[in-house]
Amino acid sequence: MTPDRIVEFAEDLTRVAAAGGGAKALAAHLSEVAGVGVLVEDAEWRHVATAGKGSLPATARGLTNGRAHTVPIAAGSNALGFLSIFPGDAGEELAPLVRLAAAAIALELARETDGGRSRRRTFWERLIGGAYHELSSAREDANARGITLAAQYVCVALEAEAAPEEDHAALLAELRALAAETFRSGEADAGIIERGVTLVVLVPAAREVDAENAKTAAVLLPKSAAKRKSNLRIAGGVSAATSALEAQRALESAQAALAIARRIFGAGRVAAYDELGAYPLLYSGAGADSLRQFAQGVLAPLRAYDEKHQTELERTLALYFATGQNVKTTASELNVHRHTVFYRLRQINDISGRSLESAHDQLTLRLAIAIDALHTQH
């Protein structure tokens, strides 16, 4: 690598820093120029920023140079963190660029020590506290703090279930590292905030597929921890995708899903709010409007199918419950063969996405039928 190229890289880093990009943008520039994966961690090996394509480990701590090339990030005698590149065998060739990037990032982390990181954390706290009333003002404030704000987010509330003798702080740090790795996003920043024993993650979800991927990744977190042979036991809740301005409502949904999952399913479960059926209504003491919306949402797939195919799935389900799940009596009321009722029940399972064999799903369907009967004029 020529001296001119090294000087040019240093000048580029200066421009990136002057533009207010912060550690994340500096890491991204190193990744782009060098064609490597980049991981920035603080002095306690906690996640700060990542850049580059491909899968990166949650931490470079303990990895050898064959797997990662790691250099310290320091300002004078003040150790601020670590910069690692992947693959590690590229470290010798790229050593000048890595050292320059580490020096530039050190300046950013030194500023954060004086309040930069606190400023970013304050933004996320303000967002989930409902402080912004216009997306433009939220985005402007985010940009000023080096944050790229997405239009929509999925909120994930996580807790590490710990025995009294376990180190809660260490478990929370491990949970944070796992969440940072799991919910990395290249298009916008994820917000990770510790609120007491709860880790709140705001995952960018600009598209429906992003929201589904975030939900799936969150629900699988307990299995992900188990595969690592970690002692981390995770409980959690996941909201539906909402506007960034509705982050407060998303947090409330995620926290409700966390509480419901613990009480209904026990330990070690992450549950999605929109898949808990009737339980959120019962948990929150919903009013009449929320009850009607719930019933309409649950029964909508059956009604759409009935309208399109001129069938009677919704009526069959209502009669099936009204007769105490007696297939013979239901068939008689409908004036059809009992095999037809069995077939329709299988259709109801498939179309509604809920199983009549599941006590939880059956509660949801029963409640929807009952609410509809009480609140809808046919």
Tab-separated table of C-alpha atoms in Angstrom:
chain	number	residue	atom	x	y	z
A	1	MET	CA	0.000	0.000	0.000
A	2	THR	CA	1.514	3.302	-1.128
A	3	PRO	CA	2.096	6.273	1.192
A	4	ASP	CA	-0.179	8.384	-1.002
A	5	ARG	CA	-3.008	5.864	-0.562
A	6	ILE	CA	-2.546	5.884	3.204
A	7	VAL	CA	-2.633	9.704	3.302
A	8	GLU	CA	-5.754	9.694	1.113
A	9	PHE	CA	-7.434	7.251	3.501
A	10	ALA	CA	-6.549	9.460	6.485
A	11	GLU	CA	-8.042	12.477	4.717
A	12	ASP	CA	-11.215	10.489	3.981
A	13	LEU	CA	-11.523	9.581	7.664
A	14	THR	CA	-11.261	13.257	8.569
A	15	ARG	CA	-14.095	14.120	6.177
A	16	VAL	CA	-16.291	11.324	7.564
A	17	ALA	CA	-15.669	12.473	11.138
A	18	ALA	CA	-16.279	16.124	10.252
A	19	ALA	CA	-19.633	15.147	8.744
A	20	GLY	CA	-20.676	13.779	12.146
A	21	GLY	CA	-20.919	10.145	11.095
A	22	GLY	CA	-19.374	8.822	14.287
A	23	ALA	CA	-17.822	5.407	14.961
A	24	LYS	CA	-20.362	3.589	12.797
A	25	ALA	CA	-19.586	5.673	9.694
A	26	LEU	CA	-15.832	5.380	10.252
A	27	ALA	CA	-16.108	1.607	10.565
A	28	ALA	CA	-18.222	1.529	7.396
A	29	HIS	CA	-15.573	3.513	5.508
A	30	LEU	CA	-12.813	1.122	6.594
A	31	SER	CA	-14.977	-1.826	5.569
A	32	GLU	CA	-15.716	-0.336	2.162
A	33	VAL	CA	-12.103	0.584	1.356
A	34	ALA	CA	-10.522	-2.599	2.721
A	35	GLY	CA	-13.269	-5.069	1.810
A	36	VAL	CA	-13.416	-6.568	5.303
A	37	GLY	CA	-15.911	-6.966	8.099
A	38	VAL	CA	-15.414	-4.485	10.933
A	39	LEU	CA	-16.457	-4.730	14.575
A	40	VAL	CA	-16.021	-1.891	17.071
A	41	GLU	CA	-16.364	-2.631	20.788
A	42	ASP	CA	-15.877	-0.521	23.881
A	43	ALA	CA	-13.321	-1.162	26.613
A	44	GLU	CA	-15.582	-3.797	28.175
A	45	TRP	CA	-16.041	-5.608	24.844
A	46	ARG	CA	-19.591	-4.330	24.414
A	47	HIS	CA	-20.931	-3.706	20.929
A	48	VAL	CA	-20.474	-0.202	19.475
A	49	ALA	CA	-20.710	-0.611	15.689
A	50	THR	CA	-20.366	-3.130	12.861
A	51	ALA	CA	-19.847	-2.781	9.131
A	52	GLY	CA	-19.480	-5.081	6.158
A	53	LYS	CA	-21.381	-7.983	4.735
A	54	GLY	CA	-21.499	-11.474	6.156
A	55	SER	CA	-21.876	-12.837	9.651
A	56	LEU	CA	-19.735	-11.287	12.360
A	57	PRO	CA	-19.350	-12.664	15.889
A	58	ALA	CA	-21.006	-10.892	18.798
A	59	THR	CA	-17.558	-10.069	20.174
A	60	ALA	CA	-13.908	-10.434	19.159
A	61	ARG	CA	-12.914	-11.101	22.740
A	62	GLY	CA	-10.805	-14.246	22.926
A	63	LEU	CA	-10.507	-14.671	19.157
A	64	THR	CA	-7.058	-15.294	17.702
A	65	ASN	CA	-5.558	-13.272	14.861
A	66	GLY	CA	-6.382	-16.125	12.509
A	67	ARG	CA	-10.054	-15.353	12.987
A	68	ALA	CA	-9.864	-11.650	13.755
A	69	HIS	CA	-7.229	-8.926	13.709
A	70	THR	CA	-7.828	-6.703	16.733
A	71	VAL	CA	-6.146	-3.424	17.703
A	72	PRO	CA	-6.844	-1.272	20.753
A	73	ILE	CA	-8.700	2.000	20.490
A	74	ALA	CA	-7.044	4.472	22.842
A	75	ALA	CA	-6.703	8.182	23.478
A	76	GLY	CA	-3.329	8.588	25.188
A	77	SER	CA	-3.351	6.254	28.169
A	78	ASN	CA	-7.158	6.052	28.161
A	79	ALA	CA	-8.297	2.666	26.803
A	80	LEU	CA	-11.592	3.192	24.982
A	81	GLY	CA	-12.210	-0.039	23.112
A	82	PHE	CA	-11.176	-2.411	20.351
A	83	LEU	CA	-11.324	-2.402	16.562
A	84	SER	CA	-11.417	-5.820	14.870
A	85	ILE	CA	-11.401	-6.774	11.196
A	86	PHE	CA	-12.472	-10.058	9.634
A	87	PRO	CA	-10.847	-12.133	8.227
A	88	GLY	CA	-7.970	-11.777	10.633
A	89	ASP	CA	-5.273	-12.807	8.147
A	90	ALA	CA	-5.795	-9.499	6.298
A	91	GLY	CA	-4.524	-7.579	9.305
A	92	GLU	CA	-0.841	-7.349	8.386
A	93	GLU	CA	-1.495	-5.958	4.909
A	94	LEU	CA	-4.111	-3.505	6.157
A	95	ALA	CA	-2.355	-2.548	9.387
A	96	PRO	CA	-1.826	1.172	8.491
A	97	LEU	CA	-5.503	1.643	7.567
A	98	VAL	CA	-6.698	-0.198	10.664
A	99	ARG	CA	-4.482	1.921	12.948
A	100	LEU	CA	-5.666	5.139	11.318
A	101	ALA	CA	-9.303	4.074	11.622
A	102	ALA	CA	-8.742	3.131	15.268
A	103	ALA	CA	-7.262	6.573	15.948
A	104	ALA	CA	-10.227	8.316	14.302
A	105	ILE	CA	-12.714	6.168	16.186
A	106	ALA	CA	-10.827	6.903	19.415
A	107	LEU	CA	-11.651	10.593	18.977
A	108	GLU	CA	-15.334	9.731	18.522
A	109	LEU	CA	-15.426	7.426	21.550
A	110	ALA	CA	-13.615	10.052	23.620
A	111	ARG	CA	-16.362	12.501	22.689
A	112	GLU	CA	-18.947	9.880	23.600
A	113	THR	CA	-17.326	9.510	26.989
A	114	ASP	CA	-18.057	13.203	27.400
A	115	GLY	CA	-21.680	12.762	26.438
A	116	GLY	CA	-21.955	11.565	22.813
A	117	ARG	CA	-23.230	8.110	23.629
A	118	SER	CA	-25.463	9.600	26.265
A	119	ARG	CA	-26.892	11.924	23.605
A	120	ARG	CA	-27.780	8.955	21.389
A	121	ARG	CA	-29.270	7.053	24.290
A	122	THR	CA	-31.266	10.147	25.198
A	123	PHE	CA	-32.735	10.231	21.693
A	124	TRP	CA	-34.019	6.650	21.946
A	125	GLU	CA	-35.388	7.348	25.417
A	126	ARG	CA	-37.200	10.401	24.064
A	127	LEU	CA	-38.556	8.398	21.112
A	128	ILE	CA	-40.041	5.630	23.250
A	129	GLY	CA	-41.280	8.292	25.660
A	130	GLY	CA	-43.432	9.887	22.938
A	131	ALA	CA	-41.522	13.188	22.933
A	132	TYR	CA	-41.715	13.722	19.157
A	133	HIS	CA	-44.925	14.692	17.363
A	134	GLU	CA	-43.590	14.922	13.811
A	135	LEU	CA	-41.350	12.451	12.001
A	136	SER	CA	-39.332	15.304	10.499
A	137	SER	CA	-38.373	16.660	13.925
A	138	ALA	CA	-37.470	13.170	15.178
A	139	ARG	CA	-35.335	12.528	12.095
A	140	GLU	CA	-33.612	15.903	12.412
A	141	ASP	CA	-32.737	15.229	16.045
A	142	ALA	CA	-31.568	11.701	15.179
A	143	ASN	CA	-29.289	12.979	12.403
A	144	ALA	CA	-27.736	15.490	14.764
A	145	ARG	CA	-26.819	12.595	17.056
A	146	GLY	CA	-25.382	10.395	14.283
A	147	ILE	CA	-28.464	8.148	14.073
A	148	THR	CA	-30.154	7.049	10.861
A	149	LEU	CA	-33.852	6.809	11.720
A	150	ALA	CA	-36.203	4.329	10.030
A	151	ALA	CA	-39.844	5.155	9.313
A	152	GLN	CA	-41.044	2.016	11.139
A	153	TYR	CA	-39.780	-0.105	14.003
A	154	VAL	CA	-40.554	-3.384	15.726
A	155	CYS	CA	-40.018	-3.162	19.479
A	156	VAL	CA	-38.516	-6.133	21.325
A	157	ALA	CA	-38.483	-6.204	25.141
A	158	LEU	CA	-36.048	-8.784	26.549
A	159	GLU	CA	-35.058	-9.927	30.014
A	160	ALA	CA	-32.409	-12.395	31.170
A	161	GLU	CA	-33.973	-14.784	33.656
A	162	ALA	CA	-31.428	-15.126	36.435
A	163	ALA	CA	-31.199	-17.045	39.679
A	164	PRO	CA	-30.452	-14.946	42.800
A	165	GLU	CA	-26.823	-16.105	42.883
A	166	GLU	CA	-26.157	-15.213	39.227
A	167	ASP	CA	-24.488	-11.999	38.053
A	168	HIS	CA	-27.405	-10.029	36.595
A	169	ALA	CA	-25.162	-7.340	35.100
A	170	ALA	CA	-23.063	-9.928	33.236
A	171	LEU	CA	-26.177	-11.659	31.900
A	172	LEU	CA	-27.607	-8.342	30.715
A	173	ALA	CA	-24.303	-7.543	28.967
A	174	GLU	CA	-24.388	-10.943	27.243
A	175	LEU	CA	-28.009	-10.378	26.255
A	176	ARG	CA	-27.104	-6.970	24.828
A	177	ALA	CA	-24.282	-8.472	22.743
A	178	LEU	CA	-26.601	-11.186	21.406
A	179	ALA	CA	-29.295	-8.622	20.565
A	180	ALA	CA	-26.772	-6.344	18.834
A	181	GLU	CA	-25.619	-9.246	16.670
A	182	THR	CA	-29.118	-10.539	15.948
A	183	PHE	CA	-30.748	-7.239	15.033
A	184	ARG	CA	-27.982	-5.618	12.976
A	185	SER	CA	-29.354	-3.458	10.176
A	186	GLY	CA	-27.537	-1.938	7.244
A	187	GLU	CA	-30.223	0.579	6.296
A	188	ALA	CA	-31.003	2.329	9.579
A	189	ASP	CA	-29.898	2.232	13.197
A	190	ALA	CA	-31.385	-0.081	15.776
A	191	GLY	CA	-31.970	1.452	19.185
A	192	ILE	CA	-30.826	-0.577	22.202
A	193	ILE	CA	-31.706	0.826	25.605
A	194	GLU	CA	-31.352	-0.715	29.049
A	195	ARG	CA	-34.321	0.095	31.275
A	196	GLY	CA	-33.683	-1.533	34.624
A	197	VAL	CA	-33.554	-5.301	34.043
A	198	THR	CA	-35.221	-4.969	30.629
A	199	LEU	CA	-33.337	-4.570	27.368
A	200	VAL	CA	-35.430	-2.644	24.839
A	201	VAL	CA	-34.520	-3.037	21.165
A	202	LEU	CA	-36.079	-0.934	18.409
A	203	VAL	CA	-35.500	-2.881	15.179
A	204	PRO	CA	-35.845	-1.017	11.846
A	205	ALA	CA	-38.722	-2.488	9.808
A	206	ALA	CA	-39.283	-0.421	6.690
A	207	ARG	CA	-40.950	-3.350	4.872
A	208	GLU	CA	-43.340	-6.074	5.947
A	209	VAL	CA	-40.639	-8.689	5.407
A	210	ASP	CA	-38.323	-6.758	7.759
A	211	ALA	CA	-40.977	-6.877	10.485
A	212	GLU	CA	-41.493	-10.623	9.980
A	213	ASN	CA	-37.761	-11.254	10.052
A	214	ALA	CA	-37.387	-9.220	13.251
A	215	LYS	CA	-40.236	-11.111	14.905
A	216	THR	CA	-38.843	-14.491	13.856
A	217	ALA	CA	-35.336	-13.604	15.037
A	218	ALA	CA	-36.675	-12.439	18.406
A	219	VAL	CA	-38.823	-15.531	18.957
A	220	LEU	CA	-35.789	-17.728	18.195
A	221	LEU	CA	-33.460	-15.905	20.614
A	222	PRO	CA	-33.787	-18.537	23.399
A	223	LYS	CA	-32.769	-21.235	20.899
A	224	SER	CA	-29.939	-19.044	19.591
A	225	ALA	CA	-28.581	-18.712	23.123
A	226	ALA	CA	-28.910	-22.481	23.683
A	227	LYS	CA	-26.971	-23.231	20.493
A	228	ARG	CA	-24.112	-21.139	21.852
A	229	LYS	CA	-24.157	-23.343	24.963
A	230	SER	CA	-24.821	-20.172	26.911
A	231	ASN	CA	-26.409	-20.082	30.356
A	232	LEU	CA	-28.520	-17.166	29.146
A	233	ARG	CA	-32.250	-17.810	29.614
A	234	ILE	CA	-34.336	-15.266	27.740
A	235	ALA	CA	-37.915	-14.054	28.156
A	236	GLY	CA	-39.362	-11.452	25.856
A	237	GLY	CA	-42.158	-9.823	23.917
A	238	VAL	CA	-42.363	-8.426	20.397
A	239	SER	CA	-44.635	-5.679	19.076
A	240	ALA	CA	-46.064	-5.326	15.611
A	241	ALA	CA	-44.339	-2.848	13.285
A	242	THR	CA	-45.340	0.728	14.052
A	243	SER	CA	-44.346	4.197	12.945
A	244	ALA	CA	-41.252	5.549	14.674
A	245	LEU	CA	-43.526	8.117	16.310
A	246	GLU	CA	-45.555	5.280	17.857
A	247	ALA	CA	-42.527	3.690	19.541
A	248	GLN	CA	-44.097	4.294	22.957
A	249	ARG	CA	-47.148	2.219	21.999
A	250	ALA	CA	-44.877	-0.441	20.504
A	251	LEU	CA	-42.936	-0.650	23.781
A	252	GLU	CA	-46.173	-1.069	25.738
A	253	SER	CA	-47.187	-3.938	23.421
A	254	ALA	CA	-43.789	-5.615	23.742
A	255	GLN	CA	-43.847	-5.333	27.539
A	256	ALA	CA	-47.392	-6.736	27.649
A	257	ALA	CA	-46.334	-9.662	25.434
A	258	LEU	CA	-43.377	-10.304	27.760
A	259	ALA	CA	-45.617	-10.375	30.838
A	260	ILE	CA	-48.239	-12.577	29.140
A	261	ALA	CA	-45.643	-15.027	27.816
A	262	ARG	CA	-44.209	-15.476	31.312
A	263	ARG	CA	-47.603	-16.072	32.902
A	264	ILE	CA	-49.124	-18.299	30.215
A	265	PHE	CA	-46.148	-20.194	28.805
A	266	GLY	CA	-43.617	-20.066	31.635
A	267	ALA	CA	-39.924	-19.241	31.507
A	268	GLY	CA	-37.699	-19.009	28.459
A	269	ARG	CA	-40.214	-17.811	25.874
A	270	VAL	CA	-40.294	-14.795	23.553
A	271	ALA	CA	-43.827	-14.125	22.276
A	272	ALA	CA	-45.174	-11.872	19.533
A	273	TYR	CA	-48.016	-9.603	20.681
A	274	ASP	CA	-50.073	-10.114	17.518
A	275	GLU	CA	-49.943	-13.914	17.927
A	276	LEU	CA	-51.189	-14.007	21.522
A	277	GLY	CA	-54.822	-13.913	20.477
A	278	ALA	CA	-57.220	-12.992	23.272
A	279	TYR	CA	-54.641	-12.652	26.030
A	280	PRO	CA	-53.644	-9.024	25.350
A	281	LEU	CA	-57.314	-8.043	25.588
A	282	LEU	CA	-57.746	-9.831	28.893
A	283	TYR	CA	-54.446	-8.445	30.188
A	284	SER	CA	-55.227	-4.832	29.375
A	285	GLY	CA	-58.958	-4.800	30.166
A	286	ALA	CA	-59.917	-3.679	26.667
A	287	GLY	CA	-62.933	-1.474	25.959
A	288	ALA	CA	-65.797	-2.165	23.559
A	289	ASP	CA	-64.082	-0.664	20.508
A	290	SER	CA	-60.938	-2.754	21.040
A	291	LEU	CA	-63.071	-5.866	21.533
A	292	ARG	CA	-64.915	-5.261	18.251
A	293	GLN	CA	-61.670	-4.662	16.384
A	294	PHE	CA	-60.240	-7.844	17.851
A	295	ALA	CA	-63.242	-9.949	16.792
A	296	GLN	CA	-63.246	-8.480	13.291
A	297	GLY	CA	-59.532	-9.174	12.898
A	298	VAL	CA	-59.795	-12.791	14.053
A	299	LEU	CA	-62.862	-13.593	11.934
A	300	ALA	CA	-61.836	-11.609	8.834
A	301	PRO	CA	-60.035	-14.515	7.061
A	302	LEU	CA	-63.050	-16.809	7.516
A	303	ARG	CA	-65.477	-14.130	6.323
A	304	ALA	CA	-63.381	-13.365	3.271
A	305	TYR	CA	-63.249	-17.056	2.364
A	306	ASP	CA	-66.997	-17.488	2.909
A	307	GLU	CA	-67.758	-14.486	0.716
A	308	LYS	CA	-65.472	-15.626	-2.074
A	309	HIS	CA	-66.475	-19.306	-2.095
A	310	GLN	CA	-70.075	-19.074	-0.798
A	311	THR	CA	-69.242	-21.326	2.162
A	312	GLU	CA	-70.342	-21.273	5.819
A	313	LEU	CA	-67.134	-21.610	7.789
A	314	GLU	CA	-67.938	-18.844	10.287
A	315	ARG	CA	-71.453	-20.214	10.901
A	316	THR	CA	-70.029	-23.732	11.268
A	317	LEU	CA	-67.540	-22.528	13.861
A	318	ALA	CA	-70.210	-20.667	15.843
A	319	LEU	CA	-72.502	-23.717	15.876
A	320	TYR	CA	-69.607	-26.027	16.759
A	321	PHE	CA	-68.946	-23.962	19.891
A	322	ALA	CA	-72.652	-23.497	20.671
A	323	THR	CA	-73.231	-27.279	20.629
A	324	GLY	CA	-70.357	-27.987	22.980
A	325	GLN	CA	-68.110	-29.075	20.087
A	326	ASN	CA	-70.547	-31.830	19.163
A	327	VAL	CA	-69.911	-32.613	15.486
A	328	LYS	CA	-73.076	-34.701	15.089
A	329	THR	CA	-75.359	-31.956	16.450
A	330	THR	CA	-73.554	-29.308	14.425
A	331	ALA	CA	-74.037	-31.361	11.264
A	332	SER	CA	-77.732	-31.735	12.050
A	333	GLU	CA	-78.157	-27.974	12.586
A	334	LEU	CA	-76.401	-27.296	9.279
A	335	ASN	CA	-78.228	-30.133	7.517
A	336	VAL	CA	-74.938	-31.612	6.262
A	337	HIS	CA	-73.031	-34.855	6.790
A	338	ARG	CA	-70.730	-34.949	9.824
A	339	HIS	CA	-67.762	-35.557	7.495
A	340	THR	CA	-68.523	-32.160	5.988
A	341	VAL	CA	-68.227	-30.603	9.449
A	342	PHE	CA	-64.875	-32.313	10.010
A	343	TYR	CA	-63.675	-30.993	6.644
A	344	ARG	CA	-64.834	-27.467	7.456
A	345	LEU	CA	-63.083	-27.562	10.836
A	346	ARG	CA	-59.831	-28.455	9.089
A	347	GLN	CA	-60.418	-25.554	6.701
A	348	ILE	CA	-61.022	-23.222	9.667
A	349	ASN	CA	-57.673	-24.269	11.159
A	350	ASP	CA	-55.845	-23.585	7.894
A	351	ILE	CA	-57.560	-20.323	6.951
A	352	SER	CA	-57.611	-18.719	10.402
A	353	GLY	CA	-54.044	-19.751	11.187
A	354	ARG	CA	-55.244	-21.123	14.529
A	355	SER	CA	-55.698	-24.680	15.727
A	356	LEU	CA	-58.881	-25.891	17.388
A	357	GLU	CA	-56.682	-28.447	19.158
A	358	SER	CA	-54.862	-25.630	20.971
A	359	ALA	CA	-56.507	-24.367	24.151
A	360	HIS	CA	-54.977	-20.904	23.590
A	361	ASP	CA	-56.152	-20.647	19.970
A	362	GLN	CA	-59.581	-21.999	20.855
A	363	LEU	CA	-59.949	-19.305	23.525
A	364	THR	CA	-59.194	-16.673	20.883
A	365	LEU	CA	-61.760	-18.069	18.426
A	366	ARG	CA	-64.426	-18.557	21.101
A	367	LEU	CA	-63.968	-15.022	22.370
A	368	ALA	CA	-64.124	-13.582	18.835
A	369	ILE	CA	-67.401	-15.414	18.162
A	370	ALA	CA	-68.850	-14.272	21.507
A	371	ILE	CA	-67.802	-10.629	21.035
A	372	ASP	CA	-69.210	-10.601	17.510
A	373	ALA	CA	-72.538	-11.955	18.763
A	374	LEU	CA	-72.716	-9.298	21.475
A	375	HIS	CA	-71.538	-6.244	19.547
A	376	THR	CA	-72.563	-6.779	15.934
A	377	GLN	CA	-76.020	-6.464	14.454
A	378	HIS	CA	-76.522	-9.111	11.775
